[in-house]
Amino acid sequence: MNGASSRRAFLKSALAMPCLPALAAEDARFIVEARYWEKLPHRRIKCTLCPRECVIDDRERGYCGVRENRGGVYYTLVHSRVCAANIDPIEKKPFFHVLPGTLSFSIATAGCNVNCKMCQNWDISQVRPEQVRSMYMPPREVAALARQNRCATVSYTYTEPVIFYEYMVDTAEAARAAGVRNVVVTGGYITPEPLRELCTRVDAVKVDLKAFSEKFYREVVNGELKPVLQTLVTLRKLGTWSEIVYLVIPTLNDSDQQLRELARWVKAELGPDVPLHFTRFHPQYLLKNLPVTPLKTLERAKAIADAEGLQYVYLGNVPGHPAENTHCPKCRRILIEREGFFIRALHLKQGRCPGCRQAIPGVWG
Amino acid sequence: MLARSVTRRELLAGCLGLAGSHACGQSGNQGTQPGAGGEQAGPSRVVVARDPALRSGAGVDSARLVALLDRAMQAFFEADKPVEAWRKVVRPGEVVGLKVNCLAGKGASTHSALVEAICERLQQAGIRARDILVWDRLSDDLESAGFRIQTGRDRVRVMGNDLLGYEDELSTWGSAGSLLAKALTRECNAVINLPVLKDHGITGVTLALKNLFGAVHNPNKYHPNAGDPYIADVYMLPPIRQKVRLAICDAIAGQYEGGPSYMPQWSWPFNGLLVARDPVALDRVGWQIIEDERARRGMKPLREAGREPRWIARAARYGIGTDDPRRIRRIEV
Ligand code: SF4
């Protein structure tokens, strides 16, 4: 770990830690042999953790910048190397159907396997681990801190947890052993095999579906849509609870047609009861030339998804809007009242509507 | 052939326009004012200097290397003496960065003997030792290529970005969004780009343009699509365009396959240096040298190998320099 931050000081610190003028020296505790890679001739390797499938020369790193080929063996450089840790309401992720009103011990390491032009955490996601202040926080310590701070879950979040896969699965195991659950906030850009393994250790996954267009993924995300859709289908098949967030960006992914295709695909492939959150975009990072999403655009998106038959369509980043609440799809009674990240009233009883007894899908207790 | 060789007479005629371009601050703009951008006035010249006896045993003959460097610089700048040539690149009082390429350790990195020779000539041209910074991405890489890290301000400094740090504010151009190395933005007034002649398994080749990936914090983000448009976009970031004044490509040994790592089985003794102000022209010529060697060894051209360096043409379209063989004068000395 670099330096002297105490645990308390660290946990009090804000999410994004700025780049330091002088960068940290290598610390062997963070470097662990990676999972999901293949040896190639001439000390090259191929990483198979995410669909990018980087082929990497000796002494080079993959696209995510946190995995390095050293003499023909692939290593993660970010095991237990936490650059952001916070205690958040689970609604901030957002999960609206997972343990409402509870806290989540939320951690990230540096790095990401895409490069979204609208990234709100680019100063930790688009850097190499040695370019941000980090601290050593091994899995058992995460589990212990989560318990001490009365967190129901550990969240792997802020950057892209796929790229700190080894740390995530080790921590998820430690957390489970300590009676703490695990939730993942991801872009869903992962290959099927590691995803299946991950699903055996975590309780819920929130997928950022960034658009319903390959063009958008190519030009704005630097990735591909198809593997993300595959991830959503796999999650559904495996029965891992999932919710979808769609950041609505004016002019880029907000057409009626794209929103309708998205809603139809979700209903047909995943079912009508997968929560879909339309959230408001704020200009940042490399997309500063577009305005904040107008409220009426978000409301139009919700109206389209509602009309297509999705049962749990929410609006996000608009605190106080009625579309933050959960309604019973059968009798329309309000089941969970929210304001921003906070619960104002929880009427749900053992996962059912107290009025008509309709079962509401989710992870409730 | 990509670029034709020229006679000494043509060379002299073609160089007249350069005499006034002292310390030209813009790559690819021979004969224009310092800091000027846009179209270049005449053809871009690339000196290819070679000495078949450059190597002695396993190493490089330093005296012959100094002589080769002088020959290349004098030919490029039409100067009678080496110091005259260097005075057309730098001014006393400036801080000069030497951007080496040391990722591949000894064998396929900028030779320290070449850097020493350049440091000596810079000092003769009036640059104080303390105003020279030999720099690359990582101090570890510098050390593995045979450099000793030196941070004291009383001598030539040798340091990686890991010690010097990056800016906090993003610089953007096209697809590029990066934090720039302070070595470039704060330490130096002028940069001399010292790449290596080699193949690259993703981007086709790595030469002058791509060497500036060492000036940004996130080069791993810029390899998709064989580096196009990223390599050209990164080079367009203003401090890079404003400060890089000259490229001297270390072609003592070239590598025609298996890069950027050092693969001795695909390395060959080219025994040369390539000198140009125009990084696009240098890359076009360097690419052709690599293609020629691949052809000689019966290997597929890079296009057929699926990694044609299309970013060179893009850099030309941006106006960084020229990739048009009719506008490149390859000067063999
Ligand atoms: S996880 Fe990283 S190294 Fe592996 S394929 Fe994805 S981007 Fe490349």
PDB file of C-alpha atoms in Angstrom, chain A residues 19 21 23 42-44 52 55 57-60 62-65 112 114 122 126-128 131 222 285-286, chain B residues 103 137 141 144 161-162 164-166 168 170 172 179 217 219-221 224 230 258-261 263 265-266:
ATOM      1  CA  CYS A  19      -3.613  11.427  -9.672  1.00  0.00           C
ATOM      2  CA  PRO A  21       2.409  13.898  -8.821  1.00  0.00           C
ATOM      3  CA  LEU A  23       3.432   7.589  -8.464  1.00  0.00           C
ATOM      4  CA  HIS A  42       7.078 -16.290 -28.077  1.00  0.00           C
ATOM      5  CA  ARG A  43       6.022 -15.425 -24.517  1.00  0.00           C
ATOM      6  CA  ARG A  44       2.811 -13.877 -25.763  1.00  0.00           C
ATOM      7  CA  ARG A  52     -11.681  -7.907 -26.186  1.00  0.00           C
ATOM      8  CA  VAL A  55      -3.053 -10.558 -27.248  1.00  0.00           C
ATOM      9  CA  ASP A  57       3.522  -9.246 -25.586  1.00  0.00           C
ATOM     10  CA  ASP A  58       5.930  -9.793 -22.767  1.00  0.00           C
ATOM     11  CA  ARG A  59       6.155  -6.690 -20.526  1.00  0.00           C
ATOM     12  CA  GLU A  60       2.964  -5.255 -21.992  1.00  0.00           C
ATOM     13  CA  GLY A  62      -3.960  -5.357 -21.920  1.00  0.00           C
ATOM     14  CA  TYR A  63      -6.412  -2.652 -22.876  1.00  0.00           C
ATOM     15  CA  CYS A  64      -7.642  -2.382 -19.306  1.00  0.00           C
ATOM     16  CA  GLY A  65      -4.155  -1.428 -18.124  1.00  0.00           C
ATOM     17  CA  CYS A 112     -11.688  -0.535 -17.160  1.00  0.00           C
ATOM     18  CA  VAL A 114     -13.948  -0.037 -22.242  1.00  0.00           C
ATOM     19  CA  TRP A 122     -12.695   8.333 -15.637  1.00  0.00           C
ATOM     20  CA  GLN A 126      -9.108   5.223 -17.274  1.00  0.00           C
ATOM     21  CA  VAL A 127      -5.805   5.124 -15.438  1.00  0.00           C
ATOM     22  CA  ARG A 128      -3.295   2.495 -14.554  1.00  0.00           C
ATOM     23  CA  GLN A 131      -1.358   6.344 -11.366  1.00  0.00           C
ATOM     24  CA  ASN A 222     -15.119   1.448 -27.513  1.00  0.00           C
ATOM     25  CA  TYR A 285     -15.128  13.540 -19.552  1.00  0.00           C
ATOM     26  CA  LEU A 286     -15.112  13.423 -23.369  1.00  0.00           C
TER      27      LEU A 286
ATOM     28  CA  LEU B 103       9.949  -0.961 -23.463  1.00  0.00           C
ATOM     29  CA  ARG B 137       7.251   5.940 -19.583  1.00  0.00           C
ATOM     30  CA  ASP B 141      12.095   0.302 -18.582  1.00  0.00           C
ATOM     31  CA  SER B 144      16.345  -2.497 -18.242  1.00  0.00           C
ATOM     32  CA  ASN B 161       6.942   9.316 -16.045  1.00  0.00           C
ATOM     33  CA  ASP B 162       6.434   7.316 -12.873  1.00  0.00           C
ATOM     34  CA  LEU B 164       7.779  12.924 -12.999  1.00  0.00           C
ATOM     35  CA  GLY B 165       4.013  12.396 -13.027  1.00  0.00           C
ATOM     36  CA  TYR B 166       1.155  13.466 -15.279  1.00  0.00           C
ATOM     37  CA  ASP B 168      -4.362  16.451 -13.770  1.00  0.00           C
ATOM     38  CA  LEU B 170      -7.283  15.985 -19.710  1.00  0.00           C
ATOM     39  CA  THR B 172      -8.139  15.930 -25.976  1.00  0.00           C
ATOM     40  CA  LEU B 179      -3.279  13.129 -19.172  1.00  0.00           C
ATOM     41  CA  HIS B 217      -0.990   8.129 -19.234  1.00  0.00           C
ATOM     42  CA  PRO B 219      -1.404   4.138 -24.133  1.00  0.00           C
ATOM     43  CA  ASN B 220      -3.183   0.804 -23.566  1.00  0.00           C
ATOM     44  CA  LYS B 221      -6.405   2.490 -24.725  1.00  0.00           C
ATOM     45  CA  PRO B 224      -7.579  -1.122 -31.091  1.00  0.00           C
ATOM     46  CA  TYR B 230      -5.343   6.840 -32.109  1.00  0.00           C
ATOM     47  CA  GLY B 258       7.524 -10.086 -33.278  1.00  0.00           C
ATOM     48  CA  GLY B 259       7.659  -6.544 -31.895  1.00  0.00           C
ATOM     49  CA  PRO B 260       7.422  -4.597 -29.764  1.00  0.00           C
ATOM     50  CA  SER B 261       9.174  -7.143 -27.516  1.00  0.00           C
ATOM     51  CA  MET B 263      12.824 -11.196 -30.472  1.00  0.00           C
ATOM     52  CA  GLN B 265      15.323 -14.339 -34.200  1.00  0.00           C
ATOM     53  CA  TRP B 266      13.596 -11.495 -36.072  1.00  0.00           C
TER      54      TRP B 266
END
